[in-house]
Tab-separated table of C-alpha atoms in Angstrom:
chain	number	residue	atom	x	y	z
A	1	MET	CA	44.387	54.849	-14.658
A	2	GLU	CA	44.721	51.874	-11.866
A	3	GLU	CA	43.132	54.287	-9.690
A	4	LYS	CA	39.491	54.788	-12.804
A	5	LYS	CA	39.862	50.770	-12.837
A	6	ARG	CA	39.381	50.238	-9.110
A	7	PHE	CA	36.842	53.151	-9.468
A	8	LYS	CA	34.510	51.348	-11.349
A	9	ILE	CA	34.439	47.447	-9.989
A	10	TYR	CA	34.223	49.836	-6.855
A	11	LYS	CA	31.111	51.702	-8.690
A	12	ILE	CA	29.547	47.914	-10.283
A	13	ILE	CA	29.654	45.986	-7.096
A	14	MET	CA	27.621	49.274	-4.864
A	15	LEU	CA	25.602	49.059	-7.741
A	16	VAL	CA	24.942	45.105	-7.034
A	17	VAL	CA	24.375	45.578	-3.304
A	18	ILE	CA	21.839	48.461	-4.673
A	19	VAL	CA	19.899	46.338	-6.319
A	20	ALA	CA	19.117	43.481	-4.326
A	21	PHE	CA	18.897	45.772	-1.345
A	22	ILE	CA	15.533	47.141	-3.758
A	23	THR	CA	14.384	43.991	-4.726
A	24	PHE	CA	14.646	42.881	-1.581
A	25	LEU	CA	12.513	46.137	-0.144
A	26	CYS	CA	9.503	45.627	-3.433
A	27	THR	CA	9.615	42.052	-2.216
A	28	SER	CA	8.630	41.982	1.358
A	29	ILE	CA	6.053	44.698	0.393
A	30	GLY	CA	5.279	42.827	-1.722
A	31	MET	CA	4.112	40.488	-0.032
A	32	TYR	CA	3.114	42.147	2.673
A	33	GLN	CA	0.420	43.477	0.362
A	34	LEU	CA	0.308	40.440	-1.039
A	35	LEU	CA	-1.073	38.761	3.329
A	36	THR	CA	-3.291	42.423	4.284
A	37	ASN	CA	-4.391	42.758	1.219
A	38	GLU	CA	-6.143	39.331	1.136
A	39	LYS	CA	-6.696	39.273	5.328
A	40	ILE	CA	-3.981	36.002	5.770
A	41	GLY	CA	-2.074	37.523	7.966
A	42	LYS	CA	0.683	35.410	10.136
A	43	GLN	CA	-1.815	34.690	12.506
A	44	ALA	CA	-4.534	33.111	11.120
A	45	ILE	CA	-2.282	30.959	7.891
A	46	PHE	CA	-0.104	29.322	10.440
A	47	ALA	CA	-2.229	29.168	13.453
A	48	PRO	CA	-3.063	25.322	14.786
A	49	THR	CA	-6.447	24.511	13.846
A	50	THR	CA	-8.658	22.222	15.805
A	51	SER	CA	-11.742	21.609	13.939
A	52	SER	CA	-12.239	20.742	9.859
A	53	SER	CA	-14.473	24.352	9.638
A	54	ASP	CA	-11.167	25.566	10.691
A	55	ILE	CA	-9.532	23.663	7.404
A	56	ALA	CA	-11.533	24.365	5.223
A	57	THR	CA	-11.398	28.257	5.654
A	58	LEU	CA	-8.011	28.078	5.852
A	59	LEU	CA	-7.789	25.963	2.644
A	60	GLY	CA	-10.021	28.697	1.309
A	61	LYS	CA	-7.598	31.148	1.774
A	62	TYR	CA	-5.486	29.698	0.038
A	63	LYS	CA	-7.389	27.987	-3.027
A	64	SER	CA	-8.110	32.878	-3.301
A	65	ILE	CA	-4.802	33.808	-3.251
A	66	ILE	CA	-4.254	30.520	-6.510
A	67	ASP	CA	-7.420	31.779	-8.276
A	68	LYS	CA	-5.835	35.838	-7.557
A	69	TYR	CA	-2.310	34.721	-8.308
A	70	TYR	CA	-1.540	31.553	-9.998
A	71	LEU	CA	-0.794	31.372	-13.251
A	72	GLY	CA	-0.910	28.202	-14.759
A	73	GLU	CA	-3.485	25.663	-15.049
A	74	VAL	CA	-5.960	25.016	-12.850
A	75	ASP	CA	-7.356	21.331	-11.955
A	76	GLU	CA	-9.193	21.755	-8.701
A	77	GLU	CA	-9.663	17.659	-8.478
A	78	LYS	CA	-6.762	16.825	-8.616
A	79	LEU	CA	-5.875	19.605	-5.729
A	80	LYS	CA	-7.853	17.716	-3.820
A	81	GLU	CA	-7.373	14.682	-4.494
A	82	GLY	CA	-3.905	15.987	-2.980
A	83	ALA	CA	-5.598	17.826	0.173
A	84	ILE	CA	-6.981	14.739	1.195
A	85	LYS	CA	-4.402	12.719	0.518
A	86	GLY	CA	-1.989	14.567	2.906
A	87	TYR	CA	-4.349	15.068	5.361
A	88	ILE	CA	-3.851	11.503	5.882
A	89	GLU	CA	-0.772	10.927	5.554
A	90	GLY	CA	-1.072	13.938	8.323
A	91	LEU	CA	-1.044	10.490	10.650
A	92	ASP	CA	1.886	8.972	9.509
A	93	ASP	CA	0.460	6.039	10.046
A	94	PRO	CA	1.772	3.077	7.668
A	95	TYR	CA	-1.748	1.653	7.331
A	96	SER	CA	-4.167	4.500	7.261
A	97	GLU	CA	-4.403	5.155	3.546
A	98	TYR	CA	-6.124	7.605	1.484
A	99	ILE	CA	-7.547	5.478	-1.472
A	100	SER	CA	-8.675	7.489	-4.993
A	101	LYS	CA	-11.552	6.628	-6.901
A	102	GLU	CA	-9.802	5.453	-9.300
A	103	GLU	CA	-6.919	3.273	-7.013
A	104	MET	CA	-9.790	0.926	-5.474
A	105	LYS	CA	-11.095	0.590	-9.115
A	106	GLU	CA	-7.601	-0.887	-10.278
A	107	TYR	CA	-7.894	-2.707	-6.752
A	108	LEU	CA	-11.384	-4.198	-6.816
A	109	GLU	CA	-9.713	-5.702	-10.364
A	110	ASP	CA	-6.622	-7.331	-9.305
A	111	THR	CA	-8.820	-8.893	-6.437
A	112	MET	CA	-11.756	-10.104	-8.716
A	113	GLY	CA	-10.273	-11.522	-11.645
A	114	ASN	CA	-6.865	-11.265	-14.340
A	115	PHE	CA	-4.825	-8.765	-14.727
A	116	VAL	CA	-2.026	-7.447	-16.777
A	117	GLY	CA	1.173	-6.994	-14.806
A	118	ILE	CA	3.870	-9.626	-13.871
A	119	GLY	CA	2.240	-11.280	-10.848
A	120	ILE	CA	4.149	-9.995	-7.188
A	121	TYR	CA	2.436	-8.996	-4.111
A	122	MET	CA	3.311	-6.204	-2.501
A	123	VAL	CA	2.902	-4.222	0.946
A	124	LYS	CA	4.571	-0.935	2.712
A	125	ASN	CA	8.152	-1.689	3.949
A	126	THR	CA	8.560	1.389	6.600
A	127	GLU	CA	11.556	0.386	8.691
A	128	VAL	CA	13.243	0.499	5.497
A	129	ASP	CA	11.439	2.988	3.628
A	130	LYS	CA	10.397	0.882	0.198
A	131	ILE	CA	8.482	-1.642	-1.049
A	132	GLN	CA	8.664	-4.524	-0.898
A	133	ILE	CA	7.946	-8.088	-2.248
A	134	LEU	CA	5.395	-11.010	-0.180
A	135	SER	CA	6.053	-13.300	-2.733
A	136	PRO	CA	5.596	-13.360	-6.751
A	137	ILE	CA	2.280	-15.344	-7.419
A	138	LYS	CA	2.776	-18.743	-8.484
A	139	ASN	CA	3.819	-19.101	-12.180
A	140	SER	CA	4.525	-16.044	-13.181
A	141	PRO	CA	6.576	-14.073	-14.640
A	142	ALA	CA	8.236	-12.724	-11.634
A	143	GLU	CA	8.897	-16.493	-10.573
A	144	LYS	CA	9.812	-17.561	-13.646
A	145	ALA	CA	12.324	-14.752	-13.185
A	146	GLY	CA	13.806	-15.117	-10.331
A	147	ILE	CA	11.633	-12.387	-7.666
A	148	LEU	CA	11.776	-13.175	-4.458
A	149	PRO	CA	9.511	-12.878	-1.328
A	150	GLY	CA	10.884	-9.907	0.825
A	151	ASP	CA	12.550	-8.992	-2.243
A	152	LEU	CA	12.768	-4.559	-1.605
A	153	ILE	CA	12.050	-2.622	-4.906
A	154	VAL	CA	14.058	0.222	-5.713
A	155	SER	CA	13.262	1.197	-8.850
A	156	VAL	CA	11.095	0.887	-11.604
A	157	ASP	CA	12.443	1.593	-15.725
A	158	GLY	CA	15.116	3.667	-13.281
A	159	VAL	CA	12.533	5.785	-11.508
A	160	THR	CA	13.475	4.941	-7.774
A	161	TYR	CA	10.437	4.445	-4.714
A	162	LYS	CA	9.775	5.197	-1.615
A	163	ALA	CA	6.726	2.877	0.578
A	164	GLU	CA	4.703	5.800	0.191
A	165	ASP	CA	5.228	4.611	-3.988
A	166	MET	CA	2.957	2.122	-3.324
A	167	SER	CA	0.449	2.618	-5.722
A	168	ILE	CA	2.105	4.488	-9.035
A	169	VAL	CA	4.666	1.608	-8.311
A	170	SER	CA	1.970	-0.712	-9.218
A	171	SER	CA	-0.065	1.423	-12.485
A	172	LYS	CA	4.054	1.496	-14.212
A	173	ILE	CA	4.513	-2.784	-13.651
A	174	LYS	CA	0.914	-2.484	-15.207
A	175	GLY	CA	0.249	-1.934	-18.740
A	176	GLN	CA	-0.058	-4.036	-21.575
A	177	ASP	CA	1.094	-7.207	-23.005
A	178	GLY	CA	3.896	-8.469	-23.970
A	179	THR	CA	5.773	-5.399	-22.937
A	180	MET	CA	9.101	-5.297	-21.119
A	181	VAL	CA	9.430	-2.765	-17.240
A	182	LYS	CA	12.589	-3.324	-15.584
A	183	LEU	CA	13.399	-3.979	-11.844
A	184	GLU	CA	16.060	-2.941	-9.449
A	185	VAL	CA	15.669	-4.790	-5.848
A	186	LEU	CA	17.531	-4.985	-3.008
A	187	ARG	CA	18.205	-8.824	-2.266
A	188	GLY	CA	20.209	-8.412	0.974
A	189	THR	CA	23.143	-6.268	-0.063
A	190	GLU	CA	22.872	-7.177	-3.324
A	191	ASN	CA	21.176	-5.269	-5.054
A	192	LYS	CA	19.932	-7.070	-8.532
A	193	GLU	CA	17.423	-6.092	-11.834
A	194	PHE	CA	15.728	-8.068	-14.041
A	195	GLU	CA	13.472	-7.029	-17.242
A	196	ILE	CA	10.878	-8.916	-16.834
A	197	LYS	CA	7.467	-8.833	-19.633
A	198	ARG	CA	3.743	-7.947	-18.639
A	199	GLU	CA	1.431	-11.114	-19.787
A	200	ASN	CA	-1.950	-11.134	-18.421
A	201	ILE	CA	-2.026	-13.128	-14.422
A	202	LYS	CA	-5.058	-15.234	-13.434
A	203	VAL	CA	-4.144	-13.653	-9.827
A	204	ASN	CA	-3.721	-17.176	-6.315
A	205	PRO	CA	-5.307	-19.108	-8.121
A	206	VAL	CA	-5.224	-22.389	-4.187
A	207	GLU	CA	-3.617	-25.427	-5.596
A	208	GLY	CA	-3.578	-28.679	-3.775
A	209	LYS	CA	-1.769	-32.039	-3.483
A	210	VAL	CA	-2.016	-35.626	-1.406
A	211	ILE	CA	1.041	-35.481	0.307
A	212	ASP	CA	2.628	-38.171	2.067
A	213	HIS	CA	0.564	-40.720	4.961
A	214	LYS	CA	-2.682	-39.191	3.603
A	215	ILE	CA	-1.791	-35.422	4.544
A	216	GLY	CA	-3.642	-33.047	2.244
A	217	TYR	CA	-1.769	-30.000	1.632
A	218	ILE	CA	-3.276	-25.941	0.515
A	219	GLU	CA	-1.863	-22.763	-1.017
A	220	PHE	CA	-2.857	-19.913	-1.891
A	221	THR	CA	-1.497	-16.191	-1.968
A	222	SER	CA	-3.951	-14.186	-1.330
A	223	PHE	CA	-6.883	-14.392	0.172
A	224	ASP	CA	-9.610	-12.662	-3.095
A	225	GLU	CA	-12.581	-12.565	-4.710
A	226	GLY	CA	-14.095	-16.604	-4.415
A	227	THR	CA	-11.429	-18.122	-2.746
A	228	ALA	CA	-13.065	-19.274	-0.110
A	229	THR	CA	-14.912	-21.324	-2.601
A	230	ASP	CA	-12.361	-22.228	-4.431
A	231	PHE	CA	-10.303	-23.147	-1.080
A	232	LYS	CA	-13.521	-25.855	-0.276
A	233	ALA	CA	-13.080	-26.419	-4.075
A	234	LYS	CA	-9.412	-28.869	-3.532
A	235	TYR	CA	-10.939	-29.518	0.769
A	236	GLU	CA	-14.184	-31.919	-1.210
A	237	GLU	CA	-11.335	-32.893	-4.062
A	238	LEU	CA	-8.687	-33.472	-1.448
A	239	SER	CA	-10.881	-35.274	0.633
A	240	LYS	CA	-12.162	-38.124	-1.871
A	241	GLN	CA	-8.259	-39.496	-2.465
A	242	GLY	CA	-8.709	-40.156	1.579
A	243	ILE	CA	-6.860	-37.600	3.684
A	244	GLN	CA	-6.603	-37.823	7.656
A	245	SER	CA	-5.194	-34.305	8.132
A	246	LEU	CA	-4.672	-30.699	6.441
A	247	ILE	CA	-2.321	-28.372	6.362
A	248	ILE	CA	-3.265	-25.262	4.885
A	249	ASP	CA	0.282	-23.704	4.410
A	250	LEU	CA	-0.194	-19.560	4.232
A	251	ARG	CA	2.961	-17.942	4.037
A	252	ASN	CA	3.658	-15.292	2.209
A	253	ASN	CA	0.240	-14.749	2.283
A	254	GLY	CA	-0.104	-10.520	1.780
A	255	GLY	CA	-3.823	-10.914	2.797
A	256	GLY	CA	-6.814	-9.674	1.360
A	257	ILE	CA	-10.692	-9.837	1.203
A	258	VAL	CA	-11.972	-10.597	5.490
A	259	ASP	CA	-15.465	-12.190	4.639
A	260	GLU	CA	-13.355	-14.668	2.510
A	261	ALA	CA	-11.255	-15.764	5.178
A	262	LEU	CA	-13.476	-16.179	7.952
A	263	GLU	CA	-15.365	-17.870	5.164
A	264	ILE	CA	-12.617	-20.175	5.416
A	265	ALA	CA	-12.483	-20.361	9.151
A	266	ASP	CA	-16.854	-21.503	10.045
A	267	TYR	CA	-15.530	-25.034	7.094
A	268	ILE	CA	-13.317	-25.249	10.303
A	269	ALA	CA	-15.199	-23.895	13.136
A	270	ASP	CA	-18.019	-24.619	15.372
A	271	LYS	CA	-21.084	-22.663	14.865
A	272	GLU	CA	-21.570	-20.308	16.969
A	273	SER	CA	-17.633	-20.081	17.091
A	274	ILE	CA	-16.126	-16.526	18.388
A	275	LEU	CA	-14.023	-15.620	14.424
A	276	LEU	CA	-13.331	-12.261	15.249
A	277	TYR	CA	-13.723	-9.540	17.248
A	278	GLU	CA	-12.982	-5.868	16.247
A	279	VAL	CA	-13.704	-2.371	19.340
A	280	ASP	CA	-13.258	0.499	17.527
A	281	LYS	CA	-12.090	3.554	19.421
A	282	ASN	CA	-15.422	4.796	21.016
A	283	ASN	CA	-15.330	0.597	22.513
A	284	LYS	CA	-18.334	-0.145	20.085
A	285	GLU	CA	-17.982	-3.968	19.969
A	286	GLU	CA	-18.581	-6.331	16.998
A	287	ILE	CA	-18.256	-10.079	16.804
A	288	LYS	CA	-18.734	-12.266	13.912
A	289	LYS	CA	-19.224	-15.658	13.809
A	290	SER	CA	-19.338	-18.944	12.794
A	291	GLU	CA	-21.945	-19.496	11.250
A	292	LYS	CA	-22.086	-22.400	9.253
A	293	ASP	CA	-21.170	-26.603	11.104
A	294	PRO	CA	-18.102	-26.505	10.355
A	295	ILE	CA	-17.324	-29.516	6.947
A	296	ILE	CA	-13.708	-30.194	8.331
A	297	ASN	CA	-13.309	-32.314	10.728
A	298	LEU	CA	-9.505	-32.889	10.873
A	299	PRO	CA	-6.035	-32.666	12.424
A	300	ILE	CA	-4.884	-29.250	11.104
A	301	VAL	CA	-1.557	-27.656	10.362
A	302	ILE	CA	-1.250	-23.796	9.676
A	303	LEU	CA	1.649	-22.717	7.849
A	304	THR	CA	3.062	-19.311	8.623
A	305	ASN	CA	6.214	-16.636	8.016
A	306	GLU	CA	7.296	-12.982	8.856
A	307	ASN	CA	5.084	-12.657	5.417
A	308	THR	CA	1.829	-14.020	6.841
A	309	ALA	CA	-0.082	-11.164	7.070
A	310	SER	CA	-3.308	-9.031	7.575
A	311	SER	CA	-6.216	-11.711	6.497
A	312	SER	CA	-4.372	-15.077	6.819
A	313	GLU	CA	-3.256	-13.587	10.757
A	314	ILE	CA	-7.749	-13.356	11.118
A	315	LEU	CA	-7.702	-16.888	10.095
A	316	ALA	CA	-4.834	-18.865	11.935
A	317	GLY	CA	-4.855	-16.839	14.843
A	318	ALA	CA	-8.778	-17.631	15.271
A	319	LEU	CA	-8.748	-21.374	13.882
A	320	LYS	CA	-5.506	-21.424	16.619
A	321	ASP	CA	-7.864	-20.118	19.581
A	322	LEU	CA	-10.893	-22.652	18.608
A	323	GLY	CA	-8.470	-25.069	19.170
A	324	LYS	CA	-8.906	-26.414	15.941
A	325	ALA	CA	-5.765	-26.016	14.333
A	326	LYS	CA	-2.093	-25.682	15.133
A	327	ILE	CA	0.691	-22.925	13.832
A	328	CYS	CA	3.983	-24.184	12.702
A	329	GLY	CA	6.695	-21.798	11.580
A	330	THR	CA	8.146	-18.343	12.295
A	331	LYS	CA	6.765	-14.832	13.438
A	332	THR	CA	3.721	-13.153	11.770
A	333	TYR	CA	4.018	-10.445	9.662
A	334	ARG	CA	1.872	-9.207	12.957
A	335	LYS	CA	-0.259	-6.961	10.574
A	336	ARG	CA	-3.141	-4.925	12.308
A	337	CYS	CA	-6.617	-5.851	9.315
A	338	ASP	CA	-6.622	-3.843	6.638
A	339	PRO	CA	-7.335	-5.738	3.449
A	340	ASN	CA	-6.601	-3.135	1.261
A	341	SER	CA	-3.239	-2.110	2.340
A	342	PHE	CA	-1.088	-4.559	0.456
A	343	ASN	CA	-0.987	-4.836	-3.985
A	344	ILE	CA	-0.811	-6.538	-6.817
A	345	SER	CA	1.286	-6.084	-9.357
């Protein structure tokens, strides 16, 4: 009896082994037929490609496999967007990013008016692979809740995100006026949780005042549509109060529209001064100069910190190099010019 039992177990084990072997064999034959029937050998699929035509051919071959064998519904636009996004991500450059039509529309809305969110400026911190808050917008729900510059976003509504997910995070933080969003941030070594109500946010007000000894002080946290005009109006308001020097506070200013920064520089620099000098990979040069006579002829100090980035660095660097301003503060973000690399939520 015992022997029969052992023999039965032996047969079961052998049957499992045989079935596994047959499954492996059928799978191998099926994959071989798939590749040969579609005329896609390993060399065609995995060989390095060097031109756009090679890439198009390769994607076309994968498309034929999907069309023939994929059982689900295929969203061609989604596949196309994913292919382009992945191609750009292959550069492994934190400042090069594909922005879809919808994402670009959202960015333009942020820089040209109001939106519903909590009022924070964000950038990708690739060193720690998290999204970093450059600064909360003044008097925004985020500032009132206690969000601080340098906070690292860990999760939104319980979902964890990485640096590459900034566009997704932005869309998750925004929403309908009056609704709540939960943020978990890392501050130093401590995790903090916030539940913040979404509101209509006025993007980037330019604020100013007169402080001791007739010193004018102007502060703003990004370069958006109309920032230069608002800056000029605020300066003229302070000038009527008899200011004799000016502080421009660019601390926690994440940048934005480069032309707005250059227009502010144009208010201060001598006519025909070089404000921005660009050279591309083919050594093609583009020089942008001030076009008007200066309207601001006061001693100027620009305040910077580690979150002063992009267009802010252009403005500060140009005025410093032209001898029109002194820089006071800590080392800036050291980011090359890219007006679309930070996000507002």
